[in-house]
Each structure stands twice: as C-alpha cells, then as structure tokens.
PDB file of C-alpha atoms in Angstrom:
ATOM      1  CA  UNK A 108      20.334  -4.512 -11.313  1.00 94.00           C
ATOM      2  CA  UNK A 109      23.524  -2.591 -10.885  1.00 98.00           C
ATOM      3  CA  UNK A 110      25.811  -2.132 -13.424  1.00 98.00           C
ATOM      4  CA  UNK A 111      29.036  -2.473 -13.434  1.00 99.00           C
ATOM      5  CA  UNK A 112      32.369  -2.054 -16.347  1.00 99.00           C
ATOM      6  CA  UNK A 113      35.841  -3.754 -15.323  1.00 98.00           C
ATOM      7  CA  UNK A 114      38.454  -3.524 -17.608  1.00 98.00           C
ATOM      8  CA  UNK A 115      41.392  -6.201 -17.525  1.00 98.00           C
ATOM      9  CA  UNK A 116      38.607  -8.508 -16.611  1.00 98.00           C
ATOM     10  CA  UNK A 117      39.896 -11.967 -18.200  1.00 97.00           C
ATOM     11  CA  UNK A 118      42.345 -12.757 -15.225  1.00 96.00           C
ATOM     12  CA  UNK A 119      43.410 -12.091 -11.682  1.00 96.00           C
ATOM     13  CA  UNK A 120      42.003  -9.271  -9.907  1.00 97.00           C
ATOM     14  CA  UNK A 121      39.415  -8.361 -12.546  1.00 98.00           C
ATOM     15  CA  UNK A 122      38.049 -11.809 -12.875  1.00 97.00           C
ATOM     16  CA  UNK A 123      37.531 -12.439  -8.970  1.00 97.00           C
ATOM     17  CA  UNK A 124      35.739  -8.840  -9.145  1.00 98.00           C
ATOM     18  CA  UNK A 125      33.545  -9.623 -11.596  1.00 98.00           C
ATOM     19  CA  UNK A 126      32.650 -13.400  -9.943  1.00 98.00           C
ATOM     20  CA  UNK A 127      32.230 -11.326  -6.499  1.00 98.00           C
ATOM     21  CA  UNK A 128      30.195  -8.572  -8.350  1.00 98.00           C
ATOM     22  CA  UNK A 129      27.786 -11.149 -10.439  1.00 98.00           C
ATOM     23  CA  UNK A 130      27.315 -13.068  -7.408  1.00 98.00           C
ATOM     24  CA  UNK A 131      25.792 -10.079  -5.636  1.00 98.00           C
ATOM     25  CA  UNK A 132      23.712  -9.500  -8.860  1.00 98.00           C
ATOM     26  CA  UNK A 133      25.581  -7.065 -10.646  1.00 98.00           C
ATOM     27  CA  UNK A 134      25.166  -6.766 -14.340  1.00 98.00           C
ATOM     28  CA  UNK A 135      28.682  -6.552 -16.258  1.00 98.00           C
ATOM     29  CA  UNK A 136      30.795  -4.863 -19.260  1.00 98.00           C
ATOM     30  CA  UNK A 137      33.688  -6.991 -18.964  1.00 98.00           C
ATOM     31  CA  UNK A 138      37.006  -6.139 -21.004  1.00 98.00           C
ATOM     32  CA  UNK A 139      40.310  -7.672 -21.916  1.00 98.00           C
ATOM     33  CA  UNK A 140      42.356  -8.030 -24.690  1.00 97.00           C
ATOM     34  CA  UNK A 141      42.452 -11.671 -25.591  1.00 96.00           C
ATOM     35  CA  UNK A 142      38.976 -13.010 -26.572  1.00 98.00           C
ATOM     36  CA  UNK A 143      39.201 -16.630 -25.782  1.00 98.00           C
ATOM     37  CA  UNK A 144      40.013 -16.321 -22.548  1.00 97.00           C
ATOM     38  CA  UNK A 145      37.747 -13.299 -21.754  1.00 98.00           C
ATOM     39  CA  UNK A 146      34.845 -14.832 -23.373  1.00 97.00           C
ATOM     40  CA  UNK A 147      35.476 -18.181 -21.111  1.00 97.00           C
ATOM     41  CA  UNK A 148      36.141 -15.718 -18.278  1.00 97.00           C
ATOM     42  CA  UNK A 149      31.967 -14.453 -19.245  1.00 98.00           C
ATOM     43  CA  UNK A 150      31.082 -18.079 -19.646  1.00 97.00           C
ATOM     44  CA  UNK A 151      32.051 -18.811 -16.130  1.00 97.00           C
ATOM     45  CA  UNK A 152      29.459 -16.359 -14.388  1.00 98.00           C
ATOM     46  CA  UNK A 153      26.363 -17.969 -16.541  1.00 95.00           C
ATOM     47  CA  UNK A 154      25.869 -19.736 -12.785  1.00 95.00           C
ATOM     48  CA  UNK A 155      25.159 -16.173 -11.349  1.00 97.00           C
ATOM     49  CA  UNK A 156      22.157 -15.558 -13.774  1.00 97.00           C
ATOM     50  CA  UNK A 157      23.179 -11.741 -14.425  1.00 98.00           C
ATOM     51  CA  UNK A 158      23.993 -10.233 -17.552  1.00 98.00           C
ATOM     52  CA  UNK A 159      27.542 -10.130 -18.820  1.00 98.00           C
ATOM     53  CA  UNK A 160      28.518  -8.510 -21.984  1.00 98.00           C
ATOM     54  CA  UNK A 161      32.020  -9.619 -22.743  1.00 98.00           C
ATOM     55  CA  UNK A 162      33.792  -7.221 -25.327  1.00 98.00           C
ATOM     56  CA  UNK A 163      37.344  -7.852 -26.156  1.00 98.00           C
ATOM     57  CA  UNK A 164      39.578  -5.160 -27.570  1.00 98.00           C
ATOM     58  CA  UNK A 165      42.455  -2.900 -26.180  1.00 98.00           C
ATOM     59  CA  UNK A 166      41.410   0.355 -24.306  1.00 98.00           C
ATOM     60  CA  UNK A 167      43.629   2.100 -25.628  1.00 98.00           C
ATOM     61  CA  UNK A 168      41.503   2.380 -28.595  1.00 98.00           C
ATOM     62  CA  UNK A 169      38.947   5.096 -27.967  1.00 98.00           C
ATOM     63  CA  UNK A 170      36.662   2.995 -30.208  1.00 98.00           C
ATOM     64  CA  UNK A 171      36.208   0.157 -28.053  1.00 98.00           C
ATOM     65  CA  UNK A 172      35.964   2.429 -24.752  1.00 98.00           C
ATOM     66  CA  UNK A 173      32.939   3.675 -26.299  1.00 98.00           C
ATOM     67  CA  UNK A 174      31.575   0.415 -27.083  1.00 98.00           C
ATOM     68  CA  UNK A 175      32.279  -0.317 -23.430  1.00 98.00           C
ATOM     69  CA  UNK A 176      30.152   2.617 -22.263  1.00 99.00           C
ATOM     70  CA  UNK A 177      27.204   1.683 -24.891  1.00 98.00           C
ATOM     71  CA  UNK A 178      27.197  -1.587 -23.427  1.00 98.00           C
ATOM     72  CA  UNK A 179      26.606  -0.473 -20.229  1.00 98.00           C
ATOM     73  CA  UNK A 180      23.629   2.427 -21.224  1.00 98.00           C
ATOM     74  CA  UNK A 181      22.314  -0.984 -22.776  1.00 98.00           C
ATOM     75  CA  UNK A 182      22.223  -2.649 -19.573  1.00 98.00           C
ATOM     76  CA  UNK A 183      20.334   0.310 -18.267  1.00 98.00           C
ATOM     77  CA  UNK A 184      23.087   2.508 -16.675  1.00 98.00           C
ATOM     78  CA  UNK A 185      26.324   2.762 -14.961  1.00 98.00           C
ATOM     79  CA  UNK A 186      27.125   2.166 -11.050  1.00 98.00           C
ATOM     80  CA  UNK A 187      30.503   1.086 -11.333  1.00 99.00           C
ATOM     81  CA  UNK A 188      33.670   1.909 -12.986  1.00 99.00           C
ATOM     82  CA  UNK A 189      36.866  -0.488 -12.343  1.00 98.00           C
ATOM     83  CA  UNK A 190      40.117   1.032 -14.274  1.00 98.00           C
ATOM     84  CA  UNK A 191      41.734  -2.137 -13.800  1.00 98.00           C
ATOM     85  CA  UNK A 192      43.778  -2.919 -17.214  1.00 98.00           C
ATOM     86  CA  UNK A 193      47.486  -2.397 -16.751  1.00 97.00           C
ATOM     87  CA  UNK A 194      50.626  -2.350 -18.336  1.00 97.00           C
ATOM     88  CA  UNK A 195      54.256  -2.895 -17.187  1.00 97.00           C
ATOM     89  CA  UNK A 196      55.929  -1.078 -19.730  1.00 97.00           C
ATOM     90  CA  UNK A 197      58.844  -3.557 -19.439  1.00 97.00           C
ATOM     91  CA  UNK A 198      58.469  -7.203 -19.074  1.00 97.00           C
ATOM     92  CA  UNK A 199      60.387  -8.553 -17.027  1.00 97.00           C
ATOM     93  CA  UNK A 200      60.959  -4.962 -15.525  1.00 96.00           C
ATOM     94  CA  UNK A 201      64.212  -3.344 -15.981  1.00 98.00           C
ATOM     95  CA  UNK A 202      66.133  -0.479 -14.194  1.00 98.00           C
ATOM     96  CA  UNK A 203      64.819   3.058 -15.321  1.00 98.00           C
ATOM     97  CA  UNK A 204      68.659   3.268 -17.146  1.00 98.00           C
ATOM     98  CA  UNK A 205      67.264   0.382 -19.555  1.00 98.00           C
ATOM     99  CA  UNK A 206      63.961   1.443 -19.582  1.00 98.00           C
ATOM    100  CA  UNK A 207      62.877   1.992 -23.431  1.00 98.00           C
ATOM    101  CA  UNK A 208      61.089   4.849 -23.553  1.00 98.00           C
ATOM    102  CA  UNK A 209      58.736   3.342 -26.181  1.00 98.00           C
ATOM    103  CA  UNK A 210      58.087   1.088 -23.382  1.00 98.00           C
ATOM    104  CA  UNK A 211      57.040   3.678 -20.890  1.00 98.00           C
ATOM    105  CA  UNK A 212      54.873   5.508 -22.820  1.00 98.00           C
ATOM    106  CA  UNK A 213      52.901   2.457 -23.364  1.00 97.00           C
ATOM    107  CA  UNK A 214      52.444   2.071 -19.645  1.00 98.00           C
ATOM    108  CA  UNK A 215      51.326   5.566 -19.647  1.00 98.00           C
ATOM    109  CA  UNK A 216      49.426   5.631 -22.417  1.00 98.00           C
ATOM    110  CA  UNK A 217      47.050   2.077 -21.166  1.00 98.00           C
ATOM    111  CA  UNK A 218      47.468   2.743 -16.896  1.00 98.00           C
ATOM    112  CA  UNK A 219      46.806   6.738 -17.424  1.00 98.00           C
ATOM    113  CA  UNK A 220      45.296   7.991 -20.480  1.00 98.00           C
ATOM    114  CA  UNK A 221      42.923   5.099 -21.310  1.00 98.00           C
ATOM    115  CA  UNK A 222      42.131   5.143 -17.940  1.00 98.00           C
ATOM    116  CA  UNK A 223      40.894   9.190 -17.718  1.00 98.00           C
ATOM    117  CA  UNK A 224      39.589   8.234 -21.717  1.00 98.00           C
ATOM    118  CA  UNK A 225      36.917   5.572 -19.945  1.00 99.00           C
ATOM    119  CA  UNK A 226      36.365   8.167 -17.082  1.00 98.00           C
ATOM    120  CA  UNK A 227      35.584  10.873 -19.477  1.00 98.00           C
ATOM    121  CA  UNK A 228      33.388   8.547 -21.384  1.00 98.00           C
ATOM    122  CA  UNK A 229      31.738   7.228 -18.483  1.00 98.00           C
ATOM    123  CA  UNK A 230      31.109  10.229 -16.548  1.00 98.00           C
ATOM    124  CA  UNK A 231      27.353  10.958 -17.804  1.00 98.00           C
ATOM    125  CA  UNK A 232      26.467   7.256 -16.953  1.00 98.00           C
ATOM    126  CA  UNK A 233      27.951   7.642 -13.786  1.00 98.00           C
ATOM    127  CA  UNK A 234      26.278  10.984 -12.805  1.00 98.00           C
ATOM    128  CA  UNK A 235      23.116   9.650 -13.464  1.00 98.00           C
ATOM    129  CA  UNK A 236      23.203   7.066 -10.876  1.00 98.00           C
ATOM    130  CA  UNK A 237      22.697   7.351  -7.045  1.00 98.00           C
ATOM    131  CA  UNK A 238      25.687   4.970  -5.885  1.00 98.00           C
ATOM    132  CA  UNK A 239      27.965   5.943  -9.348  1.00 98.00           C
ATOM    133  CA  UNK A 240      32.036   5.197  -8.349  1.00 98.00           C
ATOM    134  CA  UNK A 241      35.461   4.977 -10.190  1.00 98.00           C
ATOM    135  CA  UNK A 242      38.343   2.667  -8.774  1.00 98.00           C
ATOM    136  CA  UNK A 243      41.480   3.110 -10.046  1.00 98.00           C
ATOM    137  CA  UNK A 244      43.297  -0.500  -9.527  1.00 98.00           C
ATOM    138  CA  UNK A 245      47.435   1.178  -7.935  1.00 98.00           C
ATOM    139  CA  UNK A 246      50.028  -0.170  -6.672  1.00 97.00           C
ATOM    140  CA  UNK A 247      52.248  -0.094  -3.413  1.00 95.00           C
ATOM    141  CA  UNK A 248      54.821   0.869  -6.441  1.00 96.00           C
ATOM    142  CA  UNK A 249      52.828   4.143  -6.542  1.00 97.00           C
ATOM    143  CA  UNK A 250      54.277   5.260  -3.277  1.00 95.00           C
ATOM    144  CA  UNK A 251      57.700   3.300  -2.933  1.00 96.00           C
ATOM    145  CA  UNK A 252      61.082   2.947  -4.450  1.00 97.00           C
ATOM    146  CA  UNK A 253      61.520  -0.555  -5.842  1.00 96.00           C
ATOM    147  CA  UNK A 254      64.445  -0.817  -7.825  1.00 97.00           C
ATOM    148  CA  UNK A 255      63.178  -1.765 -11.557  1.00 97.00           C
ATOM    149  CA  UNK A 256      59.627  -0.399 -10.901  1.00 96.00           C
ATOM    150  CA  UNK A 257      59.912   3.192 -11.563  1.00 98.00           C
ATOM    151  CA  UNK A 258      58.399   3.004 -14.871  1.00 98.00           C
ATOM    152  CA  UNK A 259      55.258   1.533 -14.098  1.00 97.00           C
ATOM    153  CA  UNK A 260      55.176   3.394 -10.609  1.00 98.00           C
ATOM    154  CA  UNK A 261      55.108   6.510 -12.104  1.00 98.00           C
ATOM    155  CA  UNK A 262      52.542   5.391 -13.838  1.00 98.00           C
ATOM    156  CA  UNK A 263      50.415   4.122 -11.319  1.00 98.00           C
ATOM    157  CA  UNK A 264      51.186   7.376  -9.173  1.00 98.00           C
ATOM    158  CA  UNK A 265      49.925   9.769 -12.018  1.00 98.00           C
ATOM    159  CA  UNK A 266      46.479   7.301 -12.114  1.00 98.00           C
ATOM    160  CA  UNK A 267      46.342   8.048  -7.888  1.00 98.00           C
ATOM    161  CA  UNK A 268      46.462  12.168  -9.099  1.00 98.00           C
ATOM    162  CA  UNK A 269      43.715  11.611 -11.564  1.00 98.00           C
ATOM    163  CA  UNK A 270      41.687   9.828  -9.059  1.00 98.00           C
ATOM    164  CA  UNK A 271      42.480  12.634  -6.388  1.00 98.00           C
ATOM    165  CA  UNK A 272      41.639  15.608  -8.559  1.00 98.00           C
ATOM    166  CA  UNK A 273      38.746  13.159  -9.954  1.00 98.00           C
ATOM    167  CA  UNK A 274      37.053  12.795  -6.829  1.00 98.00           C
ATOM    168  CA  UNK A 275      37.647  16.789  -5.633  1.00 98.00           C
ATOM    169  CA  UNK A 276      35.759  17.475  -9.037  1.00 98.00           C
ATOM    170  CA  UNK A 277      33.158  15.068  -8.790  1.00 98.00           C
ATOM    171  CA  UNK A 278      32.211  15.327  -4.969  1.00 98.00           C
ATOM    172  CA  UNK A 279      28.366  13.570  -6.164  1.00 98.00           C
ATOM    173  CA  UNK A 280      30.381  10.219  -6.890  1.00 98.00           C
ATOM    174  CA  UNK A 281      32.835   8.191  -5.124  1.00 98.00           C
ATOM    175  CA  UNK A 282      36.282   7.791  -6.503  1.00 98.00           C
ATOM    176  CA  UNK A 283      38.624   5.546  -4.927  1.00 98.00           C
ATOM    177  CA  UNK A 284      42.547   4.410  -6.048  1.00 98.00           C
ATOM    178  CA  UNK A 285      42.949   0.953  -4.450  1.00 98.00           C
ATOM    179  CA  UNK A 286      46.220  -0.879  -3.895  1.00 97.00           C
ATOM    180  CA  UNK A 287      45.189  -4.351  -3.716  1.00 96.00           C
ATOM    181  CA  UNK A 288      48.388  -5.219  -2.311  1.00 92.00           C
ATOM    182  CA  UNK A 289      50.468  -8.604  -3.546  1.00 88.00           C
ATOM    183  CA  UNK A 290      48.990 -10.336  -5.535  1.00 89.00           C
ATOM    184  CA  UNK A 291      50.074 -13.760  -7.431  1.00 88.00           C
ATOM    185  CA  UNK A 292      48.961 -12.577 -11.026  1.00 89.00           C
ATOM    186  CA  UNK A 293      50.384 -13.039 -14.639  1.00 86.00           C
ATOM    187  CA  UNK A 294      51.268  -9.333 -14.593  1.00 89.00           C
ATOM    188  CA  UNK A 295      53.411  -9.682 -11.200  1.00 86.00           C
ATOM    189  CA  UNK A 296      54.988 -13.226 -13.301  1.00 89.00           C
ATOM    190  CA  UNK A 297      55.700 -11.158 -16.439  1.00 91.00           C
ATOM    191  CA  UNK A 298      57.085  -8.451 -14.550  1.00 91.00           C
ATOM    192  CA  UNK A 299      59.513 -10.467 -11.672  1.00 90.00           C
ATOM    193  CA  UNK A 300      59.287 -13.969 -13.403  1.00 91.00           C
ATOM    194  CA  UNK A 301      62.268 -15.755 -11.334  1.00 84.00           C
ATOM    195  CA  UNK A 302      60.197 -14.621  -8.139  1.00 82.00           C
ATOM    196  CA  UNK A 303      58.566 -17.949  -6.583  1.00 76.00           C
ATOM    197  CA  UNK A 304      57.789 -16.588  -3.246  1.00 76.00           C
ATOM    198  CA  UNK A 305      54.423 -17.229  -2.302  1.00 80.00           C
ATOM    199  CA  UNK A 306      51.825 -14.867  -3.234  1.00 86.00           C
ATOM    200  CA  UNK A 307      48.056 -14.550  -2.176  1.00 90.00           C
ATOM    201  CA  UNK A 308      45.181 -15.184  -4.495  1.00 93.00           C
ATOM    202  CA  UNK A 309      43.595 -11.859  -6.141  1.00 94.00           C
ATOM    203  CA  UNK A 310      40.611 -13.211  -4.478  1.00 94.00           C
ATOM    204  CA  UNK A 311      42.251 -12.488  -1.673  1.00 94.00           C
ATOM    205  CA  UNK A 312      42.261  -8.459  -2.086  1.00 96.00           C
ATOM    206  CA  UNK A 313      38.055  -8.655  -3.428  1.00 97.00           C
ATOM    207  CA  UNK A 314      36.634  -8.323   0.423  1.00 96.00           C
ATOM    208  CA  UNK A 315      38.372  -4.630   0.768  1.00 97.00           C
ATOM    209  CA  UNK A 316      36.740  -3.649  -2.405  1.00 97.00           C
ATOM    210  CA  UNK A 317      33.656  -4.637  -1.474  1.00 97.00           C
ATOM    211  CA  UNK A 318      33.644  -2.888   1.776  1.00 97.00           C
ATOM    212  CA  UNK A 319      34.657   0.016   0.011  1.00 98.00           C
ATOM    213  CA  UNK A 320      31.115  -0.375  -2.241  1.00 98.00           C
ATOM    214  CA  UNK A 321      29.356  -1.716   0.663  1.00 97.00           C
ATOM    215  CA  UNK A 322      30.036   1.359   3.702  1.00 97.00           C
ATOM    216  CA  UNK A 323      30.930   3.916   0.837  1.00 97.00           C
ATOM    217  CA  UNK A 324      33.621   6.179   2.610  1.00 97.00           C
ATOM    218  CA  UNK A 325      35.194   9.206   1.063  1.00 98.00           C
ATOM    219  CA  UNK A 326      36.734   9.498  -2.385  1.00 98.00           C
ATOM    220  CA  UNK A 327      40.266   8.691  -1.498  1.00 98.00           C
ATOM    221  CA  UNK A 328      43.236   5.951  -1.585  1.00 98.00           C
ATOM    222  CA  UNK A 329      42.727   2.870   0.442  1.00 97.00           C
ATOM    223  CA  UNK A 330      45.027  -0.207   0.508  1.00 96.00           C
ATOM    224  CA  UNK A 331      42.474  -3.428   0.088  1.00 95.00           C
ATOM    225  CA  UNK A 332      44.736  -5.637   3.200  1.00 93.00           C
ATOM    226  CA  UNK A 333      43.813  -2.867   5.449  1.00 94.00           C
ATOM    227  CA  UNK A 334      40.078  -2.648   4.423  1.00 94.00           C
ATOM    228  CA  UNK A 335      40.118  -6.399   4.862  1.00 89.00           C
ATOM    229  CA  UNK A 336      41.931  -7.064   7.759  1.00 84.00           C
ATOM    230  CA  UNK A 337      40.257  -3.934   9.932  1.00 66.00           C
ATOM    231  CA  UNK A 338      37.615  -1.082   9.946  1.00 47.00           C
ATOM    232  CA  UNK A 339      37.267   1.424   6.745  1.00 51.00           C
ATOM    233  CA  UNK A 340      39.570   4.567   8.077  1.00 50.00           C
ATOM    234  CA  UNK A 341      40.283   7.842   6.687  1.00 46.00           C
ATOM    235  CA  UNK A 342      41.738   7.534   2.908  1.00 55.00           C
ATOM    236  CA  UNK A 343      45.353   7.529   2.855  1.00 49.00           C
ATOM    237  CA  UNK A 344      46.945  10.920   2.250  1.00 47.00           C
ATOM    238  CA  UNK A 345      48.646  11.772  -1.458  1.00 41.00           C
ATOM    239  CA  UNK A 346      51.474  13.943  -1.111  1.00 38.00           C
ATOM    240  CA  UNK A 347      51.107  17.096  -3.385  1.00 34.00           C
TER     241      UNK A 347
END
C-alpha cells in the first residue's frame, strides 16, 4: 500500500484528502492539533479498511514531526508528503500596520519552517520510493494583493520558494505547491468571519490533486480549479 503523511488533517482540505487517499487504498499518518476531532477524523476512514495512524500534536514541535516520519517507516515507507497545516498569523486578519509581529512569526514559523522541518525529515523516506512527492497546500494570497492578507501571503509565497528550489534539488521526486483555490474552511471563517458568501466544499479542490498524483507532471505550482476543470498544463511560473 502507499503511504501517505497529511498534516492539518482533522478538517477541510486535509480531511477530504485523506477520505480520497484511503479510498484509493492509501495507508495514512494523519496530523492535527486537537485530538478529539482528529482521532474522529481517523475513525471515519475505518470503512476504507487501510491503515491510519492518527497522531495529534503541533508541527511545530520537531518532536512530533519525527514521530510523524516513524509512523510512516512503520507503515513500510513514504509516497506522499502533504504540508497542509496552516496558520493565519492574525485571526480575523488585520492590515499589515496592525499586524503583531508575534503574530507573523507564528505564521512563518508553522506555514514555512515546520513545513521544510517535515521535508527535511521526510526526505530519506521519500527518496526511497519510486512515486515519492511533496505538496505544499498555497494560496491565491501567495501571488496577489489582498488588503489584510499580507502576513499570511508572505508566508505562503516563501512555502512556493521552498517548493521551487525543493523540486530543482530533488529532480528524482515530484514537488508540487497547490492553490486549492476558495475554499469554505474554518481557517477562511477565522480569518474573514463576517464573510457569508458562498464558498465551495474542500472536496471540491481533491480531483486536481489527484490528477496531479495520478498523470504526475513536473515539479511546479498548479492551481487545483484549473487541474479540475481542464487538462494538466505546464506549472505556473514563480517570479524570481
């Protein structure tokens, strides 16, 4: 069975991942930092029959991204690595003139360091296998100005570099930063909470991510919509 770690895996996009990966038979690390509901999150792919190994804790903590990795050598290996945990850094978001630093460096320190920490960690795991990939989980906020979002789009854009340079350095895996596009998520509510327009489903941006997994085109950025909605193109330029 294929392996697979997602982190932020309790809600949203990293629960309909994991339900889309164990019901193609992946094995899973899951990850999140509330235990009830990550642990109910597990209980809810028993139906699929695959392993799931269900470890709460922050990553953050270099600690726990090890036991993340070890979990996965348990399972036999590692195919799959979805960065997917994510902080606003602000909540609800604020312009950068009100933007506690404090606040910021949070974002950084879970959407950017954790995220290369878990990389790092992962990377003999992932070497080993024939299909081994990262995904970075972006944001349109990466590459536009939205007034109040510059903290955790700088942020996201610094993951996008990491995942560039990532997969120039590692040409033998795939490494992909994916803006799922909107999404109607408890982040999204924390960050914009007297926003009621209609958002889609995270369930909604899972097809593009499989495709990516599924046709396996060049380590890049992709936008999920467009991976749904039409044919796998060249990945999206990052300017230097």
């Amino acid at each position: 069975m294929p392996v697979a770690i997602i982190t932020g895996a309790s809600k949203g996009l990293g629960r309909a991942l994991a339900g889309a990966l164990a019901g193609r038979g992946w094995d899973l690390v899951l990850d999140a930092r509330t235990a009830p509901v990550l642990e109910e999150t597990a209980r809810g792919l028993d139906a699929y029959g695959t392993k799931v190994v269900a470890l709460p804790g922050d990553v953050t903590d270099a600690g726990h991204r090890a036991e993340l990795v070890a979990a996965a050598r348990d399972l036999g290996g590692l195919d799959l690595l979805v960065n997917n945990a994510s902080a606003l850094g602000a909540e609800p978001l604020v312009r950068l003139e009100e933007l506690d630093l404090a606040g910021l460096r949070a974002a950084l320190e879970t959407n950017v360091v954790a995220a290369l920490g878990l990389v790092q960690e992962a990377l003999p795991l992932l070497r080993e296998s024939s299909v081994g990939a990262v995904v970075a989980v972006s944001s349109d906020a990466a590459g536009e100005a939205y007034e109040t979002w510059g903290g955790y789009g700088a942020s996201k854009a610094a993951l996008d570099r990491l995942a560039a340079v990532l997969g120039v350095e590692e040409p033998g895996l795939r490494v992909w930063a994916v803006d799922p596009g909107d999404m109607r998520t408890d982040l999204y509510a924390a960050a914009v909470p007297d926003d009621d327009s209609g958002r889609p489903e995270p369930s909604t941006a899972v097809p593009g991510f499989l495709r990516l997994l599924d046709e396996r085109p060049a380590s890049g950025r992709y936008s999920a919509p467009s991976l749904t909605e039409g044919l796998v193109e060249a990945p999206v330029e990052v300017a230097r």
